[in-house]
Amino acid sequence: MSWISGWPITFWVGDARRKCASCGRAASRCGCGSRERLQESRLPAEEEARAKSSFLASMSHEIRTPMNGILGMIELLIGTDLSEEQRNTVGIIQTSADGLLRILNDVLDVSKMEAGQLDLESIDFHLPELLHETAHIFAPKAAGKGLELLVDVGDGVPTHMRGDPVRLRQIITDLLSNAVKFTKDGEIVLSADRIDEGTESNRIRLSVRDTGIGVPESKQEAIFREFEQADQSTTRVHGGR
């Protein structure tokens, strides 16, 4: 220990002479301690991630129980004597409830993703039906804003596809939700076009086009980051993220 005259400062010089027990180098030049501290700091972060995943999985299980009850009651309601308008309304409620249940299932997938165990399904589904059902959820809100919501399935697009319809519906839902939120007037078009005409494969381009505020080219990269918006003032005007 040394003193600097006139200042109450103490510093140690012993580390310069101390040897590392692992590699034998001078402690001041050894990186073992840094690796040990890094490992020590990593452990709490991993514990926190596991705790978060456990909490999300537990909560999603708890919420799914009453959600399944709601879906069951909807099924019973559909079986009763309803007018055409009431049946359409209940159908929208059912589709929305199914969407919420899918979101709860997605919450469960967070823990699978962190564990590297998330697998995509490969099952048969009807593509035009999926597109129309997803768009139908947003039809009332779009109509309330005076927007025209269209689904355009191009020539040559096969009706039956194989893949993961749940993930596809989730992506389309996010795109349509933003389109309705940020479009003041005009139209929103959900399109499906085949992009490999003349080949044996079926590659389909799905897109959502709207007449909304748009995203400046300089901000297009930023919006793909978590919790980022092209213009933070849009939260105040349009709400949400």
CSV table of C-alpha atoms in Angstrom, one decimal:
chain,number,residue,atom,x,y,z
A,1,MET,CA,0.0,0.0,0.0
A,2,SER,CA,1.4,3.5,-0.9
A,3,TRP,CA,0.4,7.0,0.0
A,4,ILE,CA,0.4,10.1,-2.2
A,5,SER,CA,1.5,13.0,-0.1
A,6,GLY,CA,-1.3,15.5,0.7
A,7,TRP,CA,-4.1,13.3,-0.7
A,8,PRO,CA,-6.1,10.7,1.1
A,9,ILE,CA,-5.7,8.2,-1.7
A,10,THR,CA,-4.7,4.6,-1.2
A,11,PHE,CA,-3.8,2.1,-4.0
A,12,TRP,CA,-2.5,-1.4,-4.0
A,13,VAL,CA,0.5,-2.6,-6.0
A,14,GLY,CA,0.5,-6.2,-4.8
A,15,ASP,CA,-1.5,-7.5,-7.8
A,16,ALA,CA,1.5,-6.7,-10.1
A,17,ARG,CA,3.5,-9.3,-8.2
A,18,ARG,CA,0.8,-11.9,-7.5
A,19,LYS,CA,0.7,-14.9,-9.8
A,20,CYS,CA,-2.5,-16.4,-11.3
A,21,ALA,CA,-3.1,-19.9,-10.0
A,22,SER,CA,-4.6,-21.0,-13.3
A,23,CYS,CA,-2.1,-19.9,-15.9
A,24,GLY,CA,0.9,-18.7,-13.8
A,25,ARG,CA,1.0,-15.3,-15.4
A,26,ALA,CA,1.1,-12.0,-13.4
A,27,ALA,CA,-2.4,-11.3,-12.1
A,28,SER,CA,-2.3,-7.8,-13.7
A,29,ARG,CA,-1.8,-9.3,-17.1
A,30,CYS,CA,-4.0,-12.4,-16.8
A,31,GLY,CA,-7.4,-12.6,-18.4
A,32,CYS,CA,-8.6,-15.5,-16.3
A,33,GLY,CA,-10.2,-13.2,-13.8
A,34,SER,CA,-12.0,-11.4,-16.5
A,35,ARG,CA,-13.4,-14.7,-17.8
A,36,GLU,CA,-14.5,-15.7,-14.3
A,37,ARG,CA,-16.2,-12.4,-13.8
A,38,LEU,CA,-17.9,-12.7,-17.2
A,39,GLN,CA,-19.1,-16.2,-16.2
A,40,GLU,CA,-20.4,-14.9,-12.9
A,41,SER,CA,-22.3,-12.1,-14.6
A,42,ARG,CA,-23.7,-14.5,-17.2
A,43,LEU,CA,-25.2,-16.8,-14.5
A,44,PRO,CA,-27.7,-14.3,-13.1
A,45,ALA,CA,-28.8,-13.3,-16.6
A,46,GLU,CA,-29.5,-16.9,-17.5
A,47,GLU,CA,-31.4,-17.4,-14.3
A,48,GLU,CA,-33.5,-14.3,-15.1
A,49,ALA,CA,-34.2,-15.6,-18.6
A,50,ARG,CA,-35.3,-19.0,-17.2
A,51,ALA,CA,-37.5,-17.3,-14.6
A,52,LYS,CA,-39.1,-15.1,-17.3
A,53,SER,CA,-39.8,-18.1,-19.6
A,54,SER,CA,-41.3,-20.0,-16.6
A,55,PHE,CA,-43.5,-17.0,-15.7
A,56,LEU,CA,-44.8,-16.5,-19.3
A,57,ALA,CA,-45.5,-20.2,-19.7
A,58,SER,CA,-47.4,-20.3,-16.4
A,59,MET,CA,-49.4,-17.2,-17.2
A,60,SER,CA,-50.3,-18.4,-20.7
A,61,HIS,CA,-51.5,-21.7,-19.3
A,62,GLU,CA,-53.6,-19.9,-16.7
A,63,ILE,CA,-55.2,-17.6,-19.3
A,64,ARG,CA,-55.9,-20.4,-21.8
A,65,THR,CA,-58.2,-22.2,-19.4
A,66,PRO,CA,-60.9,-19.4,-19.3
A,67,MET,CA,-60.2,-18.7,-23.0
A,68,ASN,CA,-61.1,-22.3,-23.9
A,69,GLY,CA,-64.3,-21.8,-21.9
A,70,ILE,CA,-65.1,-18.7,-24.0
A,71,LEU,CA,-64.5,-20.6,-27.2
A,72,GLY,CA,-66.8,-23.4,-26.0
A,73,MET,CA,-69.6,-21.0,-25.2
A,74,ILE,CA,-69.2,-19.5,-28.7
A,75,GLU,CA,-69.6,-22.9,-30.2
A,76,LEU,CA,-72.8,-23.4,-28.3
A,77,LEU,CA,-74.1,-20.0,-29.2
A,78,ILE,CA,-73.5,-20.7,-32.9
A,79,GLY,CA,-75.8,-23.7,-32.6
A,80,THR,CA,-78.7,-21.6,-31.4
A,81,ASP,CA,-81.3,-19.8,-33.5
A,82,LEU,CA,-79.5,-16.7,-34.7
A,83,SER,CA,-80.3,-14.1,-37.3
A,84,GLU,CA,-77.9,-13.7,-40.2
A,85,GLU,CA,-76.5,-10.5,-38.7
A,86,GLN,CA,-76.1,-12.1,-35.3
A,87,ARG,CA,-74.4,-15.2,-36.8
A,88,ASN,CA,-71.9,-13.0,-38.6
A,89,THR,CA,-71.1,-11.1,-35.4
A,90,VAL,CA,-70.6,-14.3,-33.5
A,91,GLY,CA,-68.4,-15.6,-36.3
A,92,ILE,CA,-66.1,-12.5,-35.9
A,93,ILE,CA,-66.0,-13.0,-32.1
A,94,GLN,CA,-65.0,-16.7,-32.7
A,95,THR,CA,-62.3,-15.8,-35.1
A,96,SER,CA,-60.9,-13.1,-32.8
A,97,ALA,CA,-61.0,-15.5,-29.8
A,98,ASP,CA,-59.2,-18.1,-31.9
A,99,GLY,CA,-56.6,-15.4,-32.7
A,100,LEU,CA,-56.2,-14.6,-29.0
A,101,LEU,CA,-55.7,-18.2,-28.2
A,102,ARG,CA,-53.0,-18.4,-30.9
A,103,ILE,CA,-51.3,-15.4,-29.3
A,104,LEU,CA,-51.3,-17.3,-25.9
A,105,ASN,CA,-49.7,-20.2,-27.7
A,106,ASP,CA,-47.1,-17.9,-29.1
A,107,VAL,CA,-46.3,-16.8,-25.6
A,108,LEU,CA,-45.5,-20.4,-24.8
A,109,ASP,CA,-43.2,-20.5,-27.8
A,110,VAL,CA,-41.0,-17.8,-26.3
A,111,SER,CA,-39.5,-20.4,-23.9
A,112,LYS,CA,-39.1,-22.8,-26.8
A,113,MET,CA,-37.3,-20.2,-28.9
A,114,GLU,CA,-34.9,-19.4,-26.1
A,115,ALA,CA,-34.2,-23.1,-25.7
A,116,GLY,CA,-33.7,-23.5,-29.5
A,117,GLN,CA,-36.6,-25.9,-29.7
A,118,LEU,CA,-39.2,-24.0,-31.8
A,119,ASP,CA,-40.3,-26.0,-34.8
A,120,LEU,CA,-42.5,-24.8,-37.7
A,121,GLU,CA,-45.5,-27.0,-38.6
A,122,SER,CA,-45.9,-28.4,-42.1
A,123,ILE,CA,-49.6,-29.1,-42.6
A,124,ASP,CA,-52.1,-28.7,-45.4
A,125,PHE,CA,-54.2,-25.5,-45.4
A,126,HIS,CA,-56.5,-23.5,-47.7
A,127,LEU,CA,-54.6,-20.2,-48.5
A,128,PRO,CA,-57.5,-18.1,-49.9
A,129,GLU,CA,-59.6,-19.1,-46.9
A,130,LEU,CA,-56.9,-18.1,-44.5
A,131,LEU,CA,-56.4,-14.7,-46.1
A,132,HIS,CA,-60.2,-13.9,-46.2
A,133,GLU,CA,-60.7,-15.1,-42.6
A,134,THR,CA,-57.8,-13.0,-41.3
A,135,ALA,CA,-58.9,-9.9,-43.3
A,136,HIS,CA,-62.5,-10.4,-42.0
A,137,ILE,CA,-61.3,-9.7,-38.4
A,138,PHE,CA,-60.3,-6.2,-39.4
A,139,ALA,CA,-63.3,-5.5,-41.7
A,140,PRO,CA,-65.4,-3.7,-39.0
A,141,LYS,CA,-62.6,-1.4,-37.9
A,142,ALA,CA,-61.7,-0.6,-41.5
A,143,ALA,CA,-65.3,0.1,-42.3
A,144,GLY,CA,-65.6,2.4,-39.3
A,145,LYS,CA,-62.8,4.5,-40.7
A,146,GLY,CA,-64.3,4.5,-44.1
A,147,LEU,CA,-61.5,2.3,-45.5
A,148,GLU,CA,-61.9,-0.3,-48.3
A,149,LEU,CA,-60.3,-3.6,-47.3
A,150,LEU,CA,-59.7,-5.9,-50.2
A,151,VAL,CA,-58.2,-9.4,-50.6
A,152,ASP,CA,-56.7,-10.0,-54.0
A,153,VAL,CA,-55.6,-13.6,-54.8
A,154,GLY,CA,-53.8,-13.6,-58.2
A,155,ASP,CA,-54.2,-16.0,-61.0
A,156,GLY,CA,-52.1,-19.2,-60.7
A,157,VAL,CA,-52.0,-19.0,-56.9
A,158,PRO,CA,-52.9,-22.6,-55.6
A,159,THR,CA,-55.7,-22.8,-53.1
A,160,HIS,CA,-54.1,-25.7,-51.1
A,161,MET,CA,-50.7,-25.1,-49.6
A,162,ARG,CA,-48.5,-26.9,-47.1
A,163,GLY,CA,-46.7,-25.0,-44.3
A,164,ASP,CA,-47.4,-23.4,-41.0
A,165,PRO,CA,-50.8,-21.5,-41.2
A,166,VAL,CA,-50.6,-20.3,-37.6
A,167,ARG,CA,-47.3,-18.4,-38.2
A,168,LEU,CA,-48.5,-17.1,-41.5
A,169,ARG,CA,-51.7,-15.8,-40.0
A,170,GLN,CA,-49.8,-14.1,-37.2
A,171,ILE,CA,-47.6,-12.2,-39.7
A,172,ILE,CA,-50.6,-11.2,-41.8
A,173,THR,CA,-52.4,-10.1,-38.7
A,174,ASP,CA,-49.5,-7.8,-37.7
A,175,LEU,CA,-49.3,-6.3,-41.1
A,176,LEU,CA,-53.1,-5.7,-41.4
A,177,SER,CA,-53.3,-4.3,-37.9
A,178,ASN,CA,-50.6,-1.6,-38.7
A,179,ALA,CA,-52.3,-0.9,-42.1
A,180,VAL,CA,-55.6,-0.2,-40.5
A,181,LYS,CA,-54.1,1.8,-37.7
A,182,PHE,CA,-52.0,4.1,-39.8
A,183,THR,CA,-54.3,4.6,-42.8
A,184,LYS,CA,-56.6,7.6,-42.5
A,185,ASP,CA,-58.5,7.2,-45.8
A,186,GLY,CA,-58.3,5.1,-49.0
A,187,GLU,CA,-57.8,1.4,-49.2
A,188,ILE,CA,-55.9,-1.6,-47.8
A,189,VAL,CA,-55.1,-4.5,-50.1
A,190,LEU,CA,-54.0,-7.9,-49.0
A,191,SER,CA,-52.5,-9.7,-52.0
A,192,ALA,CA,-51.2,-13.1,-52.9
A,193,ASP,CA,-49.3,-13.6,-56.1
A,194,ARG,CA,-47.3,-16.5,-57.6
A,195,ILE,CA,-43.8,-15.5,-58.4
A,196,ASP,CA,-42.5,-18.6,-60.0
A,197,GLU,CA,-44.7,-19.1,-63.1
A,198,GLY,CA,-43.6,-21.9,-65.3
A,199,THR,CA,-41.8,-23.9,-62.6
A,200,GLU,CA,-42.9,-26.9,-60.5
A,201,SER,CA,-42.5,-25.1,-57.2
A,202,ASN,CA,-45.1,-22.9,-55.6
A,203,ARG,CA,-43.6,-19.7,-54.3
A,204,ILE,CA,-46.1,-17.1,-53.2
A,205,ARG,CA,-45.6,-13.5,-52.4
A,206,LEU,CA,-47.9,-12.1,-49.8
A,207,SER,CA,-48.1,-8.4,-49.3
A,208,VAL,CA,-50.2,-5.7,-47.6
A,209,ARG,CA,-50.5,-2.4,-49.4
A,210,ASP,CA,-52.2,0.7,-48.0
A,211,THR,CA,-52.6,4.4,-48.6
A,212,GLY,CA,-51.5,5.4,-45.2
A,213,ILE,CA,-48.7,7.6,-43.9
A,214,GLY,CA,-45.9,5.3,-45.1
A,215,VAL,CA,-42.4,4.9,-43.8
A,216,PRO,CA,-39.5,7.1,-45.0
A,217,GLU,CA,-36.7,5.2,-46.6
A,218,SER,CA,-34.2,6.4,-43.9
A,219,LYS,CA,-36.4,4.8,-41.2
A,220,GLN,CA,-37.2,1.5,-42.9
A,221,GLU,CA,-34.3,-0.4,-41.2
A,222,ALA,CA,-35.1,1.0,-37.8
A,223,ILE,CA,-38.7,-0.3,-37.7
A,224,PHE,CA,-37.5,-3.9,-37.7
A,225,ARG,CA,-35.9,-3.4,-34.3
A,226,GLU,CA,-37.8,-4.1,-31.1
A,227,PHE,CA,-40.1,-1.3,-29.9
A,228,GLU,CA,-39.0,1.1,-32.6
A,229,GLN,CA,-41.2,3.4,-34.7
A,230,ALA,CA,-40.3,5.6,-37.6
A,231,ASP,CA,-41.8,8.6,-35.8
A,232,GLN,CA,-42.5,8.4,-32.1
A,233,SER,CA,-45.3,11.0,-32.4
A,234,THR,CA,-47.4,8.3,-34.1
A,235,THR,CA,-48.0,6.7,-30.8
A,236,ARG,CA,-49.8,9.8,-29.6
A,237,VAL,CA,-51.8,10.1,-32.8
A,238,HIS,CA,-52.6,6.5,-33.6
A,239,GLY,CA,-52.0,4.7,-30.2
A,240,GLY,CA,-50.1,1.5,-29.6
A,241,ARG,CA,-46.7,0.6,-30.9
